[in-house]
Coordinates of C-alpha atoms and ligand atoms in Angstrom, one line a residue:
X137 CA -40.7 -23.2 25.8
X138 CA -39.4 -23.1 22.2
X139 CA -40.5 -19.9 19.9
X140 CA -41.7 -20.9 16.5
X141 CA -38.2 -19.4 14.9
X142 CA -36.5 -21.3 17.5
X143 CA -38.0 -24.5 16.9
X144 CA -37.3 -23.9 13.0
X145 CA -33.6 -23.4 13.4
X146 CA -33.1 -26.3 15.8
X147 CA -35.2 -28.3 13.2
X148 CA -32.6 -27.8 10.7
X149 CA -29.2 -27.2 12.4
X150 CA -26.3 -28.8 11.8
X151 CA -24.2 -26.8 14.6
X152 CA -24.9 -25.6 17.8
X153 CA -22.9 -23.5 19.9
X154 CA -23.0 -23.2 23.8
X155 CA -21.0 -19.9 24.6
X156 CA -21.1 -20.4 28.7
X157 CA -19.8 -18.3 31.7
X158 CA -20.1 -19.0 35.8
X159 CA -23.6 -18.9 36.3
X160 CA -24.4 -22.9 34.4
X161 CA -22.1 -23.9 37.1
X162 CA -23.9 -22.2 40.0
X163 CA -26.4 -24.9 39.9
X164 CA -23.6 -27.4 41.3
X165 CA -22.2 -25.4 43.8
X166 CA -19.8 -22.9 42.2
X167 CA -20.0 -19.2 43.2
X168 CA -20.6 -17.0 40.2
X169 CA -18.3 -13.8 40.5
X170 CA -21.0 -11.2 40.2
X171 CA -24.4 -12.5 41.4
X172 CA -25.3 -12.0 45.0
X173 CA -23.3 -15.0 46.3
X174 CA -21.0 -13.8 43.7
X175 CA -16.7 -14.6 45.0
X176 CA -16.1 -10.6 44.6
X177 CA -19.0 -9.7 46.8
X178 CA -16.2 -10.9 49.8
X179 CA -13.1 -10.5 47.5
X180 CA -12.2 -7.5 45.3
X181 CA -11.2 -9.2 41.7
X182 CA -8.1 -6.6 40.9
X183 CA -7.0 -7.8 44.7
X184 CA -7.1 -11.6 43.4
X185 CA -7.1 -11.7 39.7
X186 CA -4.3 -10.2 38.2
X187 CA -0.7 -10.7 37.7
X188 CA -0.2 -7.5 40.0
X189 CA -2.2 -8.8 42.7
X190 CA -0.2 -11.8 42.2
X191 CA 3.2 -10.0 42.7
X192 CA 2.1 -8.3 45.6
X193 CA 0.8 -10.8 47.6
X194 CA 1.3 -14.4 45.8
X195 CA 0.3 -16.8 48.8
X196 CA -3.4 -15.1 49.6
X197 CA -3.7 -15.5 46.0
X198 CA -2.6 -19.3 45.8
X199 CA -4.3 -19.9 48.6
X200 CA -7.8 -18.4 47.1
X201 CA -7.1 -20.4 44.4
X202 CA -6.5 -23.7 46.5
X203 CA -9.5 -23.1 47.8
X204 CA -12.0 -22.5 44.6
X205 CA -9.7 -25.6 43.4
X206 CA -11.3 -28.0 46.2
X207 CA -14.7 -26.5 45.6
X208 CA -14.4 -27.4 42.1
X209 CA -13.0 -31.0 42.8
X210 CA -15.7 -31.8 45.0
X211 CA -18.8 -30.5 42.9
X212 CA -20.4 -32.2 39.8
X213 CA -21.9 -31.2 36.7
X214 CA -25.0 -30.4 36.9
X215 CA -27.9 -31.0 34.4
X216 CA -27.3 -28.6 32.7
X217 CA -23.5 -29.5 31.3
X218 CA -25.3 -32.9 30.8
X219 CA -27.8 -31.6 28.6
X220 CA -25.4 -30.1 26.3
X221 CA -23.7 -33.4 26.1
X222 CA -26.9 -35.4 25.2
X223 CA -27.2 -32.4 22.2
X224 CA -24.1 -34.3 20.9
X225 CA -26.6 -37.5 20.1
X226 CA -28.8 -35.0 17.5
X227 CA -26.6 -32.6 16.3
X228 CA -23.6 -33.1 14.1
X229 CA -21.6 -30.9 15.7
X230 CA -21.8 -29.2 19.3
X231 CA -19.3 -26.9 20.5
X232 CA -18.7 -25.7 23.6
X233 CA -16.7 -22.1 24.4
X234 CA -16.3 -21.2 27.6
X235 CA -15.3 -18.5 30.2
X236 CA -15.3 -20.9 32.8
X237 CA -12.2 -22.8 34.5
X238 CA -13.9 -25.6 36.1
X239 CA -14.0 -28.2 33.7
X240 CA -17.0 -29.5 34.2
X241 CA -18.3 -29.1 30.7
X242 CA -15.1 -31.8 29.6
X243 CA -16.4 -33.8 32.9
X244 CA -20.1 -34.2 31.8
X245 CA -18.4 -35.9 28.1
X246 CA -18.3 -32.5 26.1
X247 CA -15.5 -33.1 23.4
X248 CA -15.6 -29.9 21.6
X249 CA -14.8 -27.6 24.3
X250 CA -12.4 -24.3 23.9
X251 CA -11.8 -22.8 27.5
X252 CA -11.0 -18.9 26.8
X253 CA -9.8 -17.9 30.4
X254 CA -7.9 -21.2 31.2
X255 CA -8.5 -24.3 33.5
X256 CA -7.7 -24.3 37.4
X257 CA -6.4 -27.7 36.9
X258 CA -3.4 -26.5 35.5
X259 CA -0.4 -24.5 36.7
X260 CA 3.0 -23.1 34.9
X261 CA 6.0 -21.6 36.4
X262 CA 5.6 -17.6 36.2
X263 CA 9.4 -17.0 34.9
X264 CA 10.1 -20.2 33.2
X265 CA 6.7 -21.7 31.8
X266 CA 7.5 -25.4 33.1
X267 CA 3.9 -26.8 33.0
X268 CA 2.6 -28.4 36.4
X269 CA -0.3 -30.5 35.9
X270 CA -3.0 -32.0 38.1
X271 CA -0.4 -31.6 40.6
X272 CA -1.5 -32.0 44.5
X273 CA -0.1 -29.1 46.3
X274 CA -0.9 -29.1 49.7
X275 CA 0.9 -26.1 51.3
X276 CA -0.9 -23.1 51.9
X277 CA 2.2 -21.0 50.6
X278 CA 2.7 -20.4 46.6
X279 CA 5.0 -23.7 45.5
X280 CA 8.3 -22.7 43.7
X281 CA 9.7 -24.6 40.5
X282 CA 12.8 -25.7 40.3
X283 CA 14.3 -22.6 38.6
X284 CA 12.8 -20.4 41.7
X285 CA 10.1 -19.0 39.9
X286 CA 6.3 -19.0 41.3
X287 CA 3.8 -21.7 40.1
X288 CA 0.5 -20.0 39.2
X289 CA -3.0 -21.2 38.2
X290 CA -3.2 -21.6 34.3
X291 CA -5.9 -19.2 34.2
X292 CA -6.7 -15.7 32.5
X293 CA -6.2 -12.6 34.5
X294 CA -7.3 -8.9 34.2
X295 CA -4.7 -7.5 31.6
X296 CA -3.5 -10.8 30.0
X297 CA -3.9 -11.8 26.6
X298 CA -6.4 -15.0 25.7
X299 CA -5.0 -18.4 24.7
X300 CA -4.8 -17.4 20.7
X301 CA -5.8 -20.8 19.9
X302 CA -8.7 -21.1 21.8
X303 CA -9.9 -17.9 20.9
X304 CA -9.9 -18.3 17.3
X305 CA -11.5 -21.4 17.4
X306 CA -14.2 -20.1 19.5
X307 CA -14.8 -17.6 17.2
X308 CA -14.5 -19.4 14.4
X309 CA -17.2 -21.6 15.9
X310 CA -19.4 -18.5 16.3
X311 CA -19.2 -17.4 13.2
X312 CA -20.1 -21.2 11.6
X313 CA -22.8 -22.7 13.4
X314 CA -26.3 -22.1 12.9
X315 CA -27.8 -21.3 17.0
X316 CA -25.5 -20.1 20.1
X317 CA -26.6 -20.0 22.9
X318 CA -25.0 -18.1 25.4
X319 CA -25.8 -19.2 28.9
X320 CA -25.0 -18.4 32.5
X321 CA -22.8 -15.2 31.7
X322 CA -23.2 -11.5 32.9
X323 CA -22.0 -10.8 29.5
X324 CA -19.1 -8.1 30.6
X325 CA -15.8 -9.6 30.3
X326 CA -13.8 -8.7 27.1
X327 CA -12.9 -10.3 24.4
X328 CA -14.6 -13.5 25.1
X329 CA -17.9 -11.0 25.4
X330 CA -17.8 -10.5 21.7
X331 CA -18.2 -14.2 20.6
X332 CA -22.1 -14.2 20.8
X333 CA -22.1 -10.7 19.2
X334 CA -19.7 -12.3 16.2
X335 CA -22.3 -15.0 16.1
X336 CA -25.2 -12.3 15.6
X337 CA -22.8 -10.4 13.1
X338 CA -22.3 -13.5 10.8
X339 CA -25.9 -13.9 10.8
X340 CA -26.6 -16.7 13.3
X341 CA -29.5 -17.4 15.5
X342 CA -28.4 -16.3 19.2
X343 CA -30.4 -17.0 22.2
X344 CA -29.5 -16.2 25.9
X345 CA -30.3 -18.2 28.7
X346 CA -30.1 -16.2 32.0
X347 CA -31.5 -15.6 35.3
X348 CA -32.0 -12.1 34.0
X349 CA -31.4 -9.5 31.4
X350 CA -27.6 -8.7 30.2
X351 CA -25.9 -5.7 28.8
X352 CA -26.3 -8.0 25.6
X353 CA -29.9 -8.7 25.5
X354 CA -30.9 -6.6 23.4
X355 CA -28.7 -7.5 20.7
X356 CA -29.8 -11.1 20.8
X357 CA -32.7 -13.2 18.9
X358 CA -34.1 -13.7 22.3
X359 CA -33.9 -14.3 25.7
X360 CA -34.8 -17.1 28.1
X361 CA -35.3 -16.4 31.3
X362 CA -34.5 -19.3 34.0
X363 CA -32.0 -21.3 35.8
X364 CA -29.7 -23.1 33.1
X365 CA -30.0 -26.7 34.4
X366 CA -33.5 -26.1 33.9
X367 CA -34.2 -24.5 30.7
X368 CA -31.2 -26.7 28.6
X369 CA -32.8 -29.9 29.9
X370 CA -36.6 -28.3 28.4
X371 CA -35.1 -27.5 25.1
X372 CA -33.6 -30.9 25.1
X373 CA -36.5 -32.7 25.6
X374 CA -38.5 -30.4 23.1
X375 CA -36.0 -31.2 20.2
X376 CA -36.0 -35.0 21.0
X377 CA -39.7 -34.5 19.6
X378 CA -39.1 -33.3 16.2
X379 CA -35.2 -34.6 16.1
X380 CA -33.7 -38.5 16.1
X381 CA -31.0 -39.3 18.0
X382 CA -27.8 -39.3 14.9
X383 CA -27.1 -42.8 14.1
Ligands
LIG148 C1 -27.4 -17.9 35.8 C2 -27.6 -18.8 36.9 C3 -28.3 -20.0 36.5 C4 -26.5 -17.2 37.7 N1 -28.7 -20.2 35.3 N2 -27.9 -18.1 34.6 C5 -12.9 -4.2 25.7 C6 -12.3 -5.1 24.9 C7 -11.3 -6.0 25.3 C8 -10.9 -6.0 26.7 C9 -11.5 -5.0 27.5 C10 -12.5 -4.2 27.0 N3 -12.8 -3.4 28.1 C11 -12.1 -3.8 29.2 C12 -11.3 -4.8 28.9 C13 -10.3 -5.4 29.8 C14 -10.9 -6.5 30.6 C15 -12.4 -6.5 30.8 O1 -13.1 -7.1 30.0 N4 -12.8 -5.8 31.8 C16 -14.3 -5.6 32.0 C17 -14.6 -6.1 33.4 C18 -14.6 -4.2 31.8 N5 -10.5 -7.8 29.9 C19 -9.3 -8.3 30.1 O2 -8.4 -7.8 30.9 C20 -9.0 -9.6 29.4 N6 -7.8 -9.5 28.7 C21 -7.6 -8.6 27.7 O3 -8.4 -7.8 27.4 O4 -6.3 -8.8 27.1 C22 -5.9 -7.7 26.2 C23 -5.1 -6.7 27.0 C24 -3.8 -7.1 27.3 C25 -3.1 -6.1 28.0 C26 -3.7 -4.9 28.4 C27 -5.0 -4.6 28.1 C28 -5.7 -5.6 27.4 C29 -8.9 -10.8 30.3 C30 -10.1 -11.1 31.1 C31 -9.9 -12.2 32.0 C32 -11.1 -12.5 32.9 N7 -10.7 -13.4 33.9 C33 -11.7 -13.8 34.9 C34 -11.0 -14.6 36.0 C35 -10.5 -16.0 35.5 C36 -9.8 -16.8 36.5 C37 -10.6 -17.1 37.8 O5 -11.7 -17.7 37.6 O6 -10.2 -16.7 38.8 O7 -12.7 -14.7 34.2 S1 -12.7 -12.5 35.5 C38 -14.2 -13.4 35.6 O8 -15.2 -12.9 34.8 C39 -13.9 -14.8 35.0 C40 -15.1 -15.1 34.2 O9 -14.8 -16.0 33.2 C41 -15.4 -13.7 33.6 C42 -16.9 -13.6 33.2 O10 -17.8 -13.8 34.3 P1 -19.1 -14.6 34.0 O11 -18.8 -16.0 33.7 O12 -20.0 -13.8 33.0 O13 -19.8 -14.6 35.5 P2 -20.7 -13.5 36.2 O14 -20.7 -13.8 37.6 O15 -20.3 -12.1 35.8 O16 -22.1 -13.7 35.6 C43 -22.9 -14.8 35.9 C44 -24.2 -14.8 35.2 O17 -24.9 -16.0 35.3 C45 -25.1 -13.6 35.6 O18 -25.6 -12.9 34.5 C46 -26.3 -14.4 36.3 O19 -27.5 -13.7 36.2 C47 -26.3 -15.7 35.6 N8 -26.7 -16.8 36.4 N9 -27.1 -18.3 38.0 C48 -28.5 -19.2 34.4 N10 -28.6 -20.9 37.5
LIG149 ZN1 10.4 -22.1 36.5

């Protein structure tokens, strides 16, 4: 499972950085957008995911979210998110950046986790920012805030700019740790995209773990081919026998 260089950075690493996208959540039930049970096989994503779309037709767009929302709520992490949070018990520092919205890295006890494209659990007012968190919204039409304005899903779409902070700090990360991994992620979606190749530019160890080859293979130290909640959980177990648990 582990290459010889692999093994010899893990040996010595102080940080470790999972970059992650849709596919490490697949495994517990959540479409990825791409694949072939992919969301945007049955839904366009510039019909859905963008402030356009949103305008034009703001209640099939709540309600898609309402829907992906309930998904998510009933699903679980899988083993892989719960791999990455036993990595916390023999590395000093694990760090989790994300394209995902789902939260389940945060559920499975990941406390270093930057989310680049937002978290479906939230919601702001469009005109006024009011925040509206964890709120239960059970109409099928787009709720209003009090000013009038429409509440949308504190999410990322196509055109809008990344949360600065959570950017920086997952690139920061990249650029400071000694292995990412990047995991689960067709590797497409710009900027986040560029944080394993930051990684690779500073120097760092970068391996992908994916069902299949990426746009970004090539650039990477290597690739490991496999289901995520199956490979993280080997690697795991592999480092327990050369690693102890930090006390
Ligand atoms: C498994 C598995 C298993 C399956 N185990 N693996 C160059 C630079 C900068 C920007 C751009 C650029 N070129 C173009 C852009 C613009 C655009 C962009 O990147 N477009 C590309 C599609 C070409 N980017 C943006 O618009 C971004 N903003 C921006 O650039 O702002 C600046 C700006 C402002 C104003 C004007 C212009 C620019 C914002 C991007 C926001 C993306 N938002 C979404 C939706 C979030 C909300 C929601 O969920 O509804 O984020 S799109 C969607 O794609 C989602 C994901 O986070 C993202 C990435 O998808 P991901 O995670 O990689 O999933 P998949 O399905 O693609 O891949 C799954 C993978 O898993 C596959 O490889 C499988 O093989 C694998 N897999 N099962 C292991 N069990
Ligand atoms: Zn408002």
């Amino acid at each position: 499972m582990l290459s010889n260089a692999l093994k010899n950075k893990l040996k010595h690493a102080e940080k470790i950085v999972f970059f992650t996208g849709a596919g490490i959540s697949a495994e517990s039930g959540v479409s990825t957008f791409r694949g072939e049970d992919g969301i945007w096989k049955k839904f366009k994503p510039e019909e859905l995911a963008s402030f356009q779309a949103f305008m034009k037709n703001a209640d099939m767009v709540w309600e898609w979210y309402q829907y992906r929302r309930k998904i998510i709520h009933d699903v679980a992490p899988n083993a892989a998110h719960l791999a990455i949070t036993e990595f916390q018990k023999y590395f000093p520092s694990v760090v989790v950046v994300t394209q995902n919205i789902d939260n389940l890295h945060t559920r499975a006890g990941n406390s270093e986790v930057y989310e680049l494209h937002g978290n479906i659990e939230r919601n702001y007012c469009s005109s006024c920012k009011t925040r509206y968190d964890f709120l239960e919204f059970t109409d099928k039409k787009v709720p209003r805030c009090s000013c009038g304005g429409m509440i949308r899903p504190d999410v990322v779409w196509f055109g809008e700019s990344l949360p600065v902070d959570q950017l920086e700090a997952g690139e920061l990360a990249a650029e400071t740790c000694d292995v990412l991994f990047s995991v689960g992620t067709s590797s497409i979606v710009y900027p986040a995209a560029y944080i394993p190749l930051q990684a690779k530019k500073a120097g760092k160890y970068v391996v992908e773990v994916n069902l299949t080859r990426t746009e970004q293979s090539d650039y990477f130290d290597e690739l490991i081919t496999g289901k995520a909640g199956e490979v993280l959980p080997a690697i795991l177990e592999e480092i327990k026998k050369f690693r102890k648990p930090l006390s």
